[in-house]
Amino acid sequence: MGLLLPFRFSRGSAVIRIHYMGLPSNYTTALVSEFLLICFPNYQSWQHWLSLPLSLLFVLAMGANATLLVTIRLEVSLHKPMYYLLSLLSLLDMVLCLTVIPKVLAIFWVDNKAISFSGCFFQMFIMNCFLAMESCTFMVMAYDRYVAICHPLRYPSIITDQFVARAAIFIVARNGLLTMPIPILSSRLRYCGENIIQNCICTNLSVSRLSCDDITFNRLYQFVAGWTLLGSDFILIILSYSFILKAVLKIKVEGAAAKALSTCGSHLILILFFSTVLLVLVITNLARKRIPPDVPILLNILHHLIPPALNPIVYGLILLMCYFTQNIQNIITLTCNHYKKTVKELFYILHFL
């Protein structure tokens, strides 16, 4: 006859529910309802000092992206496919920041380490999904530059508003469907009482490591999905810029090659920010045993702050330069036209004199 005796006790600020079933006395199963996020386990005294630069970066990222979105929305001359893709990138950056950084700052400021079971896996899904979406957006932007430089006459007919809409649907559908199993697989694991996550955020490996089940398939799926999504995007970006470089080298007109490459400069800088931080994060995770455990944690946080803070600044400067250049050209054109008109009127008067 089965016997159910519910029992609750507290561990830190997290509640762990244990249900004793009609099984032998040495068998217990603990259902964890909350996790505790322990940031920088070896250097917790750094948290208050680290919160200041992280807060400034967070405000910068949110403010710069919001400004860029408003500028693109209000400036009619920026209602073009390339800037729509840039708007999508800014939205992804803002969602990533809002999902991760406020919780990190709450841990630093008020020691709010608890995160609910469902909240943890929701954060995990947003991080995995939106990171892959950003990578896919960079790939679409690289294709945009490829068509603009290699097939300039066909650019208006290929890169249209409809193309951007279809690309956005593809970005959301592909990455959402392929990354959704990661938090689902982790949430279905049995967590036998241990609820302390040695991280500031709910990464898949940090959370699944607490499980008493075999997590081989969980890790294998994340590895395959990650390298399939990010790897395929990276390969297509390299191919796009290989064709761009090949086309530019064939240009014989003086200064045309530099002008063509300048249109890709800002995009290359953004990819550099994104891929460099991500690559360093992957390397530090692979060499986890040789470096302090706090280093990958810090890099993981910075990866959600540095690209979102710098992306709109880079494109903002490019937009500002284009704006001033266009205005200067308009002023010069108006001045020249006015000068020509004045000269014509002067000759007309002299002719009748």
PDB file of C-alpha atoms in Angstrom, residues 3 6 14 17 23 28 62 86 124 155 171 188 208 227 256 272 294 301 314 319 329 340:
ATOM      1  CA  LEU A   3       2.143   5.990   1.470  1.00  0.00           C
ATOM      2  CA  PRO A   6       4.683  15.515   2.070  1.00  0.00           C
ATOM      3  CA  ALA A  14      14.833  28.344  -1.839  1.00  0.00           C
ATOM      4  CA  ARG A  17       9.720  19.878  -1.510  1.00  0.00           C
ATOM      5  CA  LEU A  23       9.293   2.855  -1.593  1.00  0.00           C
ATOM      6  CA  THR A  28      13.933   9.756  -1.681  1.00  0.00           C
ATOM      7  CA  MET A  62      19.274  50.101 -23.604  1.00  0.00           C
ATOM      8  CA  LEU A  86      19.429  46.685 -38.034  1.00  0.00           C
ATOM      9  CA  MET A 124      17.609  29.620 -20.625  1.00  0.00           C
ATOM     10  CA  TYR A 155      19.488  44.847 -55.434  1.00  0.00           C
ATOM     11  CA  ILE A 171      14.993  33.810 -38.219  1.00  0.00           C
ATOM     12  CA  ARG A 188      12.430  17.170 -17.559  1.00  0.00           C
ATOM     13  CA  SER A 208      21.692  20.310 -15.835  1.00  0.00           C
ATOM     14  CA  TRP A 227      27.332  24.283 -33.914  1.00  0.00           C
ATOM     15  CA  ALA A 256      35.491  52.506 -56.126  1.00  0.00           C
ATOM     16  CA  LEU A 272      33.846  41.001 -34.819  1.00  0.00           C
ATOM     17  CA  ASP A 294      34.657  32.994 -12.176  1.00  0.00           C
ATOM     18  CA  ILE A 301      27.672  38.327 -18.577  1.00  0.00           C
ATOM     19  CA  VAL A 314      28.910  51.783 -34.421  1.00  0.00           C
ATOM     20  CA  LEU A 319      24.369  57.074 -39.762  1.00  0.00           C
ATOM     21  CA  GLN A 329      26.442  67.728 -50.340  1.00  0.00           C
ATOM     22  CA  LYS A 340      25.015  79.668 -61.438  1.00  0.00           C
TER      23      LYS A 340
END
